[in-house]
Amino acid sequence: MVGHYHCEGLCLLLNFYSFYYYSLALVIGTAFVYFFRKRKRLPPSFLDYQIFLFSLVVWSLCWAICNSYLETWTSYLFVFIKNPAVLLLGTALLSASFRFGEDHWPKTRMQYLYISGITSLIAVTYNIWGFFYRKIGFDENLEFYVPAQYSDDPLIEGSILSIASVVCLQLLACVIVLIIKYKIVNVRIKKQILKFILAALAILCMAFLNILVDLKIMGSEFYLFLLTNVTFLSVTTVILNVLNQENFPTSVSFKIMTFNVTLIYLVLSLIANIIFNRYQKDFQ
């Protein structure tokens, strides 16, 4: 796309992906603000959902900013901010899976969170170390400047794979915990857990596909298509599950508002896609 593009000063490129992720940040940010305002009335377990939403807002904004500015500094944002946010998201979902409905195994949960925190810290450190050995260039599929996503050096390639690998382990543990919990809860909670499992599996699949993309086994175009659609579906499922829990003081008006914001989000994404495809050469 913009393989030999050169940019002096501030250069802005608003494309489909940037509109998509700005809209996603709007939807998730709305839910986060609502949870945060009601934090005093919520049980401690809802802190996991607040951290999950906060991480997702940071993740979305990083993608949006990277897709908006044709500058080399976006590669630092991608590695130093976006990647840690992904690991924090996985840790929050892991904790939420233990406390969904009822916290049956608090000691085991703390042990798993400790392991998740340590492995996340190691993965971030390893990823940042490898970053300084990778060339920064414009990725025509991602459509912004990033460090090289593949290396012939096994150590550097390992640093690239470290983030997605740890997220896979986090989500795999999350799914296992939910499956075990599914067998011991009542029928009403089972329906919610089943949706949570599907959402966790969707995010797990995205993390696994990310590994395949980094290994050049799968094309990044197909991965990005899935990312922009699966992210929305899985995140919406998690939010609606949280809102429908009995111990969450929500209202019909908020659910209607959330539905309306989601529709706006979809319309914005669709319009942005049409506009960008129509005037793609002009943007370039």
PDB file of C-alpha atoms in Angstrom:
ATOM      1  CA  MET A   1       0.000   0.000   0.000  1.00  0.00           C
ATOM      2  CA  VAL A   2       2.295   2.795   1.214  1.00  0.00           C
ATOM      3  CA  GLY A   3       5.528   0.833   0.965  1.00  0.00           C
ATOM      4  CA  HIS A   4       7.713   3.829   0.051  1.00  0.00           C
ATOM      5  CA  TYR A   5       5.641   6.495   1.751  1.00  0.00           C
ATOM      6  CA  HIS A   6       7.636   9.329   3.323  1.00  0.00           C
ATOM      7  CA  CYS A   7       6.069  11.710   5.799  1.00  0.00           C
ATOM      8  CA  GLU A   8       7.390  15.025   7.128  1.00  0.00           C
ATOM      9  CA  GLY A   9       5.975  16.341  10.395  1.00  0.00           C
ATOM     10  CA  LEU A  10       2.457  15.376  11.415  1.00  0.00           C
ATOM     11  CA  CYS A  11       0.876  12.934   8.993  1.00  0.00           C
ATOM     12  CA  LEU A  12      -2.666  11.689   9.558  1.00  0.00           C
ATOM     13  CA  LEU A  13      -4.304   8.754   7.804  1.00  0.00           C
ATOM     14  CA  LEU A  14      -7.826   7.974   8.990  1.00  0.00           C
ATOM     15  CA  ASN A  15      -8.758   4.644   7.442  1.00  0.00           C
ATOM     16  CA  PHE A  16     -11.305   1.925   8.106  1.00  0.00           C
ATOM     17  CA  TYR A  17      -9.372   0.370  10.965  1.00  0.00           C
ATOM     18  CA  SER A  18      -8.869   3.648  12.805  1.00  0.00           C
ATOM     19  CA  PHE A  19     -12.597   4.469  12.628  1.00  0.00           C
ATOM     20  CA  TYR A  20     -13.420   0.936  13.688  1.00  0.00           C
ATOM     21  CA  TYR A  21     -11.234   0.997  16.795  1.00  0.00           C
ATOM     22  CA  TYR A  22     -12.166   4.550  17.780  1.00  0.00           C
ATOM     23  CA  SER A  23     -15.791   3.387  17.698  1.00  0.00           C
ATOM     24  CA  LEU A  24     -14.928   0.249  19.679  1.00  0.00           C
ATOM     25  CA  ALA A  25     -13.212   2.416  22.304  1.00  0.00           C
ATOM     26  CA  LEU A  26     -16.391   4.524  22.490  1.00  0.00           C
ATOM     27  CA  VAL A  27     -18.617   1.504  23.124  1.00  0.00           C
ATOM     28  CA  ILE A  28     -16.305  -0.146  25.668  1.00  0.00           C
ATOM     29  CA  GLY A  29     -15.497   3.181  27.320  1.00  0.00           C
ATOM     30  CA  THR A  30     -19.210   3.782  27.880  1.00  0.00           C
ATOM     31  CA  ALA A  31     -19.552   0.461  29.706  1.00  0.00           C
ATOM     32  CA  PHE A  32     -16.368   1.133  31.710  1.00  0.00           C
ATOM     33  CA  VAL A  33     -17.621   4.546  32.888  1.00  0.00           C
ATOM     34  CA  TYR A  34     -20.935   2.995  33.909  1.00  0.00           C
ATOM     35  CA  PHE A  35     -19.220   0.275  35.930  1.00  0.00           C
ATOM     36  CA  PHE A  36     -16.836   2.787  37.492  1.00  0.00           C
ATOM     37  CA  ARG A  37     -19.647   5.103  38.585  1.00  0.00           C
ATOM     38  CA  LYS A  38     -21.437   2.204  40.302  1.00  0.00           C
ATOM     39  CA  ARG A  39     -18.286   0.662  41.808  1.00  0.00           C
ATOM     40  CA  LYS A  40     -19.366   1.372  45.411  1.00  0.00           C
ATOM     41  CA  ARG A  41     -22.567  -0.614  44.918  1.00  0.00           C
ATOM     42  CA  LEU A  42     -20.891  -3.569  43.243  1.00  0.00           C
ATOM     43  CA  PRO A  43     -19.251  -6.633  44.824  1.00  0.00           C
ATOM     44  CA  PRO A  44     -15.418  -6.821  44.674  1.00  0.00           C
ATOM     45  CA  SER A  45     -15.578  -9.370  41.844  1.00  0.00           C
ATOM     46  CA  PHE A  46     -16.699  -6.656  39.426  1.00  0.00           C
ATOM     47  CA  LEU A  47     -13.247  -5.093  39.637  1.00  0.00           C
ATOM     48  CA  ASP A  48     -12.169  -7.801  37.177  1.00  0.00           C
ATOM     49  CA  TYR A  49     -14.647  -6.538  34.579  1.00  0.00           C
ATOM     50  CA  GLN A  50     -13.553  -2.947  35.094  1.00  0.00           C
ATOM     51  CA  ILE A  51      -9.910  -3.934  34.510  1.00  0.00           C
ATOM     52  CA  PHE A  52     -10.955  -5.978  31.470  1.00  0.00           C
ATOM     53  CA  LEU A  53     -12.824  -3.019  29.962  1.00  0.00           C
ATOM     54  CA  PHE A  54     -10.027  -0.576  30.802  1.00  0.00           C
ATOM     55  CA  SER A  55      -7.488  -2.851  29.084  1.00  0.00           C
ATOM     56  CA  LEU A  56      -9.736  -3.159  26.058  1.00  0.00           C
ATOM     57  CA  VAL A  57     -10.167   0.616  25.786  1.00  0.00           C
ATOM     58  CA  VAL A  58      -6.367   1.055  25.873  1.00  0.00           C
ATOM     59  CA  TRP A  59      -5.973  -1.736  23.309  1.00  0.00           C
ATOM     60  CA  SER A  60      -8.559  -0.186  20.975  1.00  0.00           C
ATOM     61  CA  LEU A  61      -7.119   3.325  21.254  1.00  0.00           C
ATOM     62  CA  CYS A  62      -3.627   2.016  20.498  1.00  0.00           C
ATOM     63  CA  TRP A  63      -4.854   0.340  17.322  1.00  0.00           C
ATOM     64  CA  ALA A  64      -6.805   3.472  16.336  1.00  0.00           C
ATOM     65  CA  ILE A  65      -3.864   5.841  16.918  1.00  0.00           C
ATOM     66  CA  CYS A  66      -1.440   3.547  15.102  1.00  0.00           C
ATOM     67  CA  ASN A  67      -3.798   3.435  12.117  1.00  0.00           C
ATOM     68  CA  SER A  68      -4.244   7.216  12.206  1.00  0.00           C
ATOM     69  CA  TYR A  69      -0.650   8.446  12.158  1.00  0.00           C
ATOM     70  CA  LEU A  70       1.953   7.449   9.591  1.00  0.00           C
ATOM     71  CA  GLU A  71       4.840   7.892  12.001  1.00  0.00           C
ATOM     72  CA  THR A  72       7.517   5.509  13.277  1.00  0.00           C
ATOM     73  CA  TRP A  73       6.651   6.285  16.910  1.00  0.00           C
ATOM     74  CA  THR A  74       3.474   4.221  16.558  1.00  0.00           C
ATOM     75  CA  SER A  75       5.659   1.095  16.751  1.00  0.00           C
ATOM     76  CA  TYR A  76       6.614   2.057  20.313  1.00  0.00           C
ATOM     77  CA  LEU A  77       2.951   2.520  21.215  1.00  0.00           C
ATOM     78  CA  PHE A  78       2.179  -0.888  19.709  1.00  0.00           C
ATOM     79  CA  VAL A  79       4.812  -2.694  21.794  1.00  0.00           C
ATOM     80  CA  PHE A  80       5.065  -0.665  25.020  1.00  0.00           C
ATOM     81  CA  ILE A  81       1.343   0.081  25.573  1.00  0.00           C
ATOM     82  CA  LYS A  82      -0.805  -2.235  23.455  1.00  0.00           C
ATOM     83  CA  ASN A  83       0.965  -5.507  24.286  1.00  0.00           C
ATOM     84  CA  PRO A  84       0.927  -5.043  28.107  1.00  0.00           C
ATOM     85  CA  ALA A  85      -2.755  -4.083  27.863  1.00  0.00           C
ATOM     86  CA  VAL A  86      -3.483  -7.399  26.128  1.00  0.00           C
ATOM     87  CA  LEU A  87      -1.812  -9.365  28.943  1.00  0.00           C
ATOM     88  CA  LEU A  88      -3.670  -7.339  31.576  1.00  0.00           C
ATOM     89  CA  LEU A  89      -6.889  -8.131  29.718  1.00  0.00           C
ATOM     90  CA  GLY A  90      -6.103 -11.861  29.821  1.00  0.00           C
ATOM     91  CA  THR A  91      -5.330 -11.742  33.545  1.00  0.00           C
ATOM     92  CA  ALA A  92      -8.576  -9.877  34.258  1.00  0.00           C
ATOM     93  CA  LEU A  93     -10.614 -12.438  32.299  1.00  0.00           C
ATOM     94  CA  LEU A  94      -8.883 -15.270  34.136  1.00  0.00           C
ATOM     95  CA  SER A  95      -9.805 -13.751  37.494  1.00  0.00           C
ATOM     96  CA  ALA A  96     -13.359 -13.079  36.298  1.00  0.00           C
ATOM     97  CA  SER A  97     -13.759 -16.718  35.250  1.00  0.00           C
ATOM     98  CA  PHE A  98     -13.000 -17.834  38.816  1.00  0.00           C
ATOM     99  CA  ARG A  99     -15.409 -15.300  40.363  1.00  0.00           C
ATOM    100  CA  PHE A 100     -18.200 -15.552  37.795  1.00  0.00           C
ATOM    101  CA  GLY A 101     -21.418 -16.211  39.715  1.00  0.00           C
ATOM    102  CA  GLU A 102     -19.563 -17.180  42.900  1.00  0.00           C
ATOM    103  CA  ASP A 103     -15.894 -17.349  43.909  1.00  0.00           C
ATOM    104  CA  HIS A 104     -15.634 -21.073  44.639  1.00  0.00           C
ATOM    105  CA  TRP A 105     -11.838 -21.372  44.854  1.00  0.00           C
ATOM    106  CA  PRO A 106     -10.331 -18.080  46.147  1.00  0.00           C
ATOM    107  CA  LYS A 107      -6.922 -19.558  47.067  1.00  0.00           C
ATOM    108  CA  THR A 108      -6.556 -21.273  43.696  1.00  0.00           C
ATOM    109  CA  ARG A 109      -7.600 -18.053  41.972  1.00  0.00           C
ATOM    110  CA  MET A 110      -4.860 -16.081  43.727  1.00  0.00           C
ATOM    111  CA  GLN A 111      -2.283 -18.718  42.784  1.00  0.00           C
ATOM    112  CA  TYR A 112      -3.313 -18.592  39.132  1.00  0.00           C
ATOM    113  CA  LEU A 113      -3.289 -14.791  39.133  1.00  0.00           C
ATOM    114  CA  TYR A 114       0.196 -14.806  40.644  1.00  0.00           C
ATOM    115  CA  ILE A 115       1.421 -17.175  37.916  1.00  0.00           C
ATOM    116  CA  SER A 116      -0.333 -15.102  35.251  1.00  0.00           C
ATOM    117  CA  GLY A 117       1.228 -11.889  36.570  1.00  0.00           C
ATOM    118  CA  ILE A 118       4.756 -13.330  36.648  1.00  0.00           C
ATOM    119  CA  THR A 119       4.524 -14.861  33.159  1.00  0.00           C
ATOM    120  CA  SER A 120       3.018 -11.615  31.820  1.00  0.00           C
ATOM    121  CA  LEU A 121       5.902  -9.605  33.254  1.00  0.00           C
ATOM    122  CA  ILE A 122       8.432 -12.019  31.709  1.00  0.00           C
ATOM    123  CA  ALA A 123       6.629 -11.894  28.336  1.00  0.00           C
ATOM    124  CA  VAL A 124       6.529  -8.071  28.310  1.00  0.00           C
ATOM    125  CA  THR A 125      10.207  -7.833  29.237  1.00  0.00           C
ATOM    126  CA  TYR A 126      11.165 -10.384  26.568  1.00  0.00           C
ATOM    127  CA  ASN A 127       8.988  -8.653  23.974  1.00  0.00           C
ATOM    128  CA  ILE A 128      10.483  -5.223  24.700  1.00  0.00           C
ATOM    129  CA  TRP A 129      14.015  -6.672  24.580  1.00  0.00           C
ATOM    130  CA  GLY A 130      13.348  -8.171  21.144  1.00  0.00           C
ATOM    131  CA  PHE A 131      11.812  -4.903  19.956  1.00  0.00           C
ATOM    132  CA  PHE A 132      15.225  -3.189  19.900  1.00  0.00           C
ATOM    133  CA  TYR A 133      16.599  -5.888  17.568  1.00  0.00           C
ATOM    134  CA  ARG A 134      13.808  -5.541  15.003  1.00  0.00           C
ATOM    135  CA  LYS A 135      13.660  -3.056  12.135  1.00  0.00           C
ATOM    136  CA  ILE A 136      10.768  -0.595  12.130  1.00  0.00           C
ATOM    137  CA  GLY A 137       8.925  -0.419   8.816  1.00  0.00           C
ATOM    138  CA  PHE A 138       5.516   0.233   7.279  1.00  0.00           C
ATOM    139  CA  ASP A 139       3.341  -2.884   7.265  1.00  0.00           C
ATOM    140  CA  GLU A 140       1.074  -2.798   4.214  1.00  0.00           C
ATOM    141  CA  ASN A 141      -1.504  -5.091   5.822  1.00  0.00           C
ATOM    142  CA  LEU A 142      -1.646  -3.448   9.260  1.00  0.00           C
ATOM    143  CA  GLU A 143      -1.332  -0.052   7.503  1.00  0.00           C
ATOM    144  CA  PHE A 144       0.989   1.556  10.057  1.00  0.00           C
ATOM    145  CA  TYR A 145       4.606   1.472  11.188  1.00  0.00           C
ATOM    146  CA  VAL A 146       5.526  -1.521  13.343  1.00  0.00           C
ATOM    147  CA  PRO A 147       8.688  -3.465  14.184  1.00  0.00           C
ATOM    148  CA  ALA A 148       9.289  -6.452  11.913  1.00  0.00           C
ATOM    149  CA  GLN A 149       6.719  -9.123  12.725  1.00  0.00           C
ATOM    150  CA  TYR A 150       9.020 -12.008  11.782  1.00  0.00           C
ATOM    151  CA  SER A 151      12.693 -12.821  12.334  1.00  0.00           C
ATOM    152  CA  ASP A 152      15.035 -15.626  11.308  1.00  0.00           C
ATOM    153  CA  ASP A 153      16.671 -15.393  14.737  1.00  0.00           C
ATOM    154  CA  PRO A 154      14.846 -17.882  17.047  1.00  0.00           C
ATOM    155  CA  LEU A 155      15.407 -15.692  20.125  1.00  0.00           C
ATOM    156  CA  ILE A 156      13.954 -12.588  18.504  1.00  0.00           C
ATOM    157  CA  GLU A 157      11.093 -14.575  16.951  1.00  0.00           C
ATOM    158  CA  GLY A 158      10.391 -15.948  20.430  1.00  0.00           C
ATOM    159  CA  SER A 159      10.063 -12.394  21.749  1.00  0.00           C
ATOM    160  CA  ILE A 160       7.528 -11.678  18.998  1.00  0.00           C
ATOM    161  CA  LEU A 161       5.497 -14.773  19.911  1.00  0.00           C
ATOM    162  CA  SER A 162       5.751 -14.254  23.679  1.00  0.00           C
ATOM    163  CA  ILE A 163       2.703 -11.990  24.086  1.00  0.00           C
ATOM    164  CA  ALA A 164       0.240 -14.099  22.082  1.00  0.00           C
ATOM    165  CA  SER A 165       1.581 -17.301  23.673  1.00  0.00           C
ATOM    166  CA  VAL A 166       0.960 -16.083  27.228  1.00  0.00           C
ATOM    167  CA  VAL A 167      -2.502 -14.789  26.269  1.00  0.00           C
ATOM    168  CA  CYS A 168      -3.304 -18.254  24.867  1.00  0.00           C
ATOM    169  CA  LEU A 169      -2.326 -19.833  28.189  1.00  0.00           C
ATOM    170  CA  GLN A 170      -4.390 -17.284  30.136  1.00  0.00           C
ATOM    171  CA  LEU A 171      -7.498 -17.846  28.026  1.00  0.00           C
ATOM    172  CA  LEU A 172      -7.041 -21.615  27.980  1.00  0.00           C
ATOM    173  CA  ALA A 173      -6.981 -21.615  31.798  1.00  0.00           C
ATOM    174  CA  CYS A 174     -10.033 -19.333  31.741  1.00  0.00           C
ATOM    175  CA  VAL A 175     -11.978 -21.759  29.531  1.00  0.00           C
ATOM    176  CA  ILE A 176     -10.984 -24.776  31.684  1.00  0.00           C
ATOM    177  CA  VAL A 177     -12.133 -23.013  34.876  1.00  0.00           C
ATOM    178  CA  LEU A 178     -15.452 -22.059  33.274  1.00  0.00           C
ATOM    179  CA  ILE A 179     -16.059 -25.611  32.034  1.00  0.00           C
ATOM    180  CA  ILE A 180     -15.422 -26.987  35.543  1.00  0.00           C
ATOM    181  CA  LYS A 181     -17.681 -24.331  37.051  1.00  0.00           C
ATOM    182  CA  TYR A 182     -20.370 -25.097  34.453  1.00  0.00           C
ATOM    183  CA  LYS A 183     -20.802 -28.567  35.983  1.00  0.00           C
ATOM    184  CA  ILE A 184     -21.436 -27.350  39.545  1.00  0.00           C
ATOM    185  CA  VAL A 185     -23.725 -24.309  39.151  1.00  0.00           C
ATOM    186  CA  ASN A 186     -27.475 -24.035  38.673  1.00  0.00           C
ATOM    187  CA  VAL A 187     -29.244 -23.934  35.311  1.00  0.00           C
ATOM    188  CA  ARG A 188     -29.614 -20.136  35.152  1.00  0.00           C
ATOM    189  CA  ILE A 189     -25.894 -19.529  35.752  1.00  0.00           C
ATOM    190  CA  LYS A 190     -25.046 -22.298  33.267  1.00  0.00           C
ATOM    191  CA  LYS A 191     -26.568 -20.297  30.418  1.00  0.00           C
ATOM    192  CA  GLN A 192     -24.447 -17.254  31.277  1.00  0.00           C
ATOM    193  CA  ILE A 193     -21.294 -19.335  31.710  1.00  0.00           C
ATOM    194  CA  LEU A 194     -21.854 -20.947  28.313  1.00  0.00           C
ATOM    195  CA  LYS A 195     -21.874 -17.496  26.678  1.00  0.00           C
ATOM    196  CA  PHE A 196     -18.779 -16.548  28.643  1.00  0.00           C
ATOM    197  CA  ILE A 197     -17.042 -19.723  27.428  1.00  0.00           C
ATOM    198  CA  LEU A 198     -17.887 -18.891  23.812  1.00  0.00           C
ATOM    199  CA  ALA A 199     -16.519 -15.346  24.251  1.00  0.00           C
ATOM    200  CA  ALA A 200     -13.325 -16.643  25.895  1.00  0.00           C
ATOM    201  CA  LEU A 201     -12.893 -19.227  23.131  1.00  0.00           C
ATOM    202  CA  ALA A 202     -13.278 -16.503  20.506  1.00  0.00           C
ATOM    203  CA  ILE A 203     -10.513 -14.407  22.082  1.00  0.00           C
ATOM    204  CA  LEU A 204      -8.386 -17.537  22.551  1.00  0.00           C
ATOM    205  CA  CYS A 205      -8.744 -18.363  18.857  1.00  0.00           C
ATOM    206  CA  MET A 206      -7.665 -14.831  17.931  1.00  0.00           C
ATOM    207  CA  ALA A 207      -4.552 -15.155  20.119  1.00  0.00           C
ATOM    208  CA  PHE A 208      -3.728 -18.515  18.524  1.00  0.00           C
ATOM    209  CA  LEU A 209      -4.267 -17.144  15.015  1.00  0.00           C
ATOM    210  CA  ASN A 210      -1.961 -14.265  15.926  1.00  0.00           C
ATOM    211  CA  ILE A 211       0.779 -16.847  16.552  1.00  0.00           C
ATOM    212  CA  LEU A 212       0.110 -18.398  13.130  1.00  0.00           C
ATOM    213  CA  VAL A 213       0.364 -14.947  11.520  1.00  0.00           C
ATOM    214  CA  ASP A 214       3.662 -14.226  13.284  1.00  0.00           C
ATOM    215  CA  LEU A 215       4.985 -17.572  12.051  1.00  0.00           C
ATOM    216  CA  LYS A 216       3.793 -16.679   8.519  1.00  0.00           C
ATOM    217  CA  ILE A 217       1.603 -19.781   8.426  1.00  0.00           C
ATOM    218  CA  MET A 218      -1.500 -17.641   7.848  1.00  0.00           C
ATOM    219  CA  GLY A 219      -1.965 -14.342   6.011  1.00  0.00           C
ATOM    220  CA  SER A 220      -2.507 -11.220   8.080  1.00  0.00           C
ATOM    221  CA  GLU A 221      -5.342  -9.961   5.831  1.00  0.00           C
ATOM    222  CA  PHE A 222      -7.630 -12.818   6.905  1.00  0.00           C
ATOM    223  CA  TYR A 223      -6.548 -12.398  10.538  1.00  0.00           C
ATOM    224  CA  LEU A 224      -7.397  -8.673  10.509  1.00  0.00           C
ATOM    225  CA  PHE A 225     -10.813  -9.426   9.010  1.00  0.00           C
ATOM    226  CA  LEU A 226     -11.541 -11.873  11.834  1.00  0.00           C
ATOM    227  CA  LEU A 227     -10.103  -9.514  14.451  1.00  0.00           C
ATOM    228  CA  THR A 228     -12.414  -6.654  13.527  1.00  0.00           C
ATOM    229  CA  ASN A 229     -15.496  -8.882  13.701  1.00  0.00           C
ATOM    230  CA  VAL A 230     -14.762 -11.433  16.433  1.00  0.00           C
ATOM    231  CA  THR A 231     -13.569  -8.729  18.839  1.00  0.00           C
ATOM    232  CA  PHE A 232     -16.902  -6.948  18.661  1.00  0.00           C
ATOM    233  CA  LEU A 233     -18.974 -10.123  19.119  1.00  0.00           C
ATOM    234  CA  SER A 234     -16.931 -11.537  22.011  1.00  0.00           C
ATOM    235  CA  VAL A 235     -16.696  -8.241  23.895  1.00  0.00           C
ATOM    236  CA  THR A 236     -20.412  -7.551  23.504  1.00  0.00           C
ATOM    237  CA  THR A 237     -21.158 -11.023  24.883  1.00  0.00           C
ATOM    238  CA  VAL A 238     -19.000 -10.420  27.956  1.00  0.00           C
ATOM    239  CA  ILE A 239     -20.595  -7.017  28.663  1.00  0.00           C
ATOM    240  CA  LEU A 240     -24.164  -8.263  28.274  1.00  0.00           C
ATOM    241  CA  ASN A 241     -23.400 -11.237  30.535  1.00  0.00           C
ATOM    242  CA  VAL A 242     -22.155  -8.879  33.215  1.00  0.00           C
ATOM    243  CA  LEU A 243     -25.193  -6.614  32.920  1.00  0.00           C
ATOM    244  CA  ASN A 244     -27.562  -9.557  33.283  1.00  0.00           C
ATOM    245  CA  GLN A 245     -26.083 -10.840  36.543  1.00  0.00           C
ATOM    246  CA  GLU A 246     -28.443 -10.559  39.497  1.00  0.00           C
ATOM    247  CA  ASN A 247     -25.960  -8.722  41.710  1.00  0.00           C
ATOM    248  CA  PHE A 248     -25.439  -5.932  39.178  1.00  0.00           C
ATOM    249  CA  PRO A 249     -27.760  -2.915  39.623  1.00  0.00           C
ATOM    250  CA  THR A 250     -28.457  -2.090  35.988  1.00  0.00           C
ATOM    251  CA  SER A 251     -31.510  -0.518  34.378  1.00  0.00           C
ATOM    252  CA  VAL A 252     -33.543  -0.949  31.231  1.00  0.00           C
ATOM    253  CA  SER A 253     -32.600   2.570  30.105  1.00  0.00           C
ATOM    254  CA  PHE A 254     -28.890   1.734  30.213  1.00  0.00           C
ATOM    255  CA  LYS A 255     -29.412  -1.455  28.213  1.00  0.00           C
ATOM    256  CA  ILE A 256     -31.323   0.543  25.599  1.00  0.00           C
ATOM    257  CA  MET A 257     -28.562   3.151  25.531  1.00  0.00           C
ATOM    258  CA  THR A 258     -25.918   0.419  25.138  1.00  0.00           C
ATOM    259  CA  PHE A 259     -27.887  -1.052  22.237  1.00  0.00           C
ATOM    260  CA  ASN A 260     -28.124   2.371  20.553  1.00  0.00           C
ATOM    261  CA  VAL A 261     -24.409   3.085  20.998  1.00  0.00           C
ATOM    262  CA  THR A 262     -23.636  -0.354  19.522  1.00  0.00           C
ATOM    263  CA  LEU A 263     -25.752   0.450  16.460  1.00  0.00           C
ATOM    264  CA  ILE A 264     -23.924   3.760  16.045  1.00  0.00           C
ATOM    265  CA  TYR A 265     -20.653   1.884  16.315  1.00  0.00           C
ATOM    266  CA  LEU A 266     -21.652  -0.554  13.563  1.00  0.00           C
ATOM    267  CA  VAL A 267     -22.869   2.239  11.290  1.00  0.00           C
ATOM    268  CA  LEU A 268     -19.646   4.230  11.798  1.00  0.00           C
ATOM    269  CA  SER A 269     -17.557   1.177  10.976  1.00  0.00           C
ATOM    270  CA  LEU A 270     -19.584   0.417   7.852  1.00  0.00           C
ATOM    271  CA  ILE A 271     -19.447   4.021   6.595  1.00  0.00           C
ATOM    272  CA  ALA A 272     -15.707   4.223   7.303  1.00  0.00           C
ATOM    273  CA  ASN A 273     -15.136   1.014   5.361  1.00  0.00           C
ATOM    274  CA  ILE A 274     -17.083   2.279   2.334  1.00  0.00           C
ATOM    275  CA  ILE A 275     -15.396   5.694   2.358  1.00  0.00           C
ATOM    276  CA  PHE A 276     -11.907   4.289   2.755  1.00  0.00           C
ATOM    277  CA  ASN A 277     -12.351   1.731  -0.024  1.00  0.00           C
ATOM    278  CA  ARG A 278     -13.786   4.417  -2.330  1.00  0.00           C
ATOM    279  CA  TYR A 279     -11.044   6.981  -1.714  1.00  0.00           C
ATOM    280  CA  GLN A 280      -8.177   4.660  -0.758  1.00  0.00           C
ATOM    281  CA  LYS A 281      -5.774   6.066  -3.357  1.00  0.00           C
ATOM    282  CA  ASP A 282      -6.518   9.620  -2.235  1.00  0.00           C
ATOM    283  CA  PHE A 283      -5.742   8.684   1.367  1.00  0.00           C
ATOM    284  CA  GLN A 284      -2.453   7.138   0.304  1.00  0.00           C
TER     285      GLN A 284
END
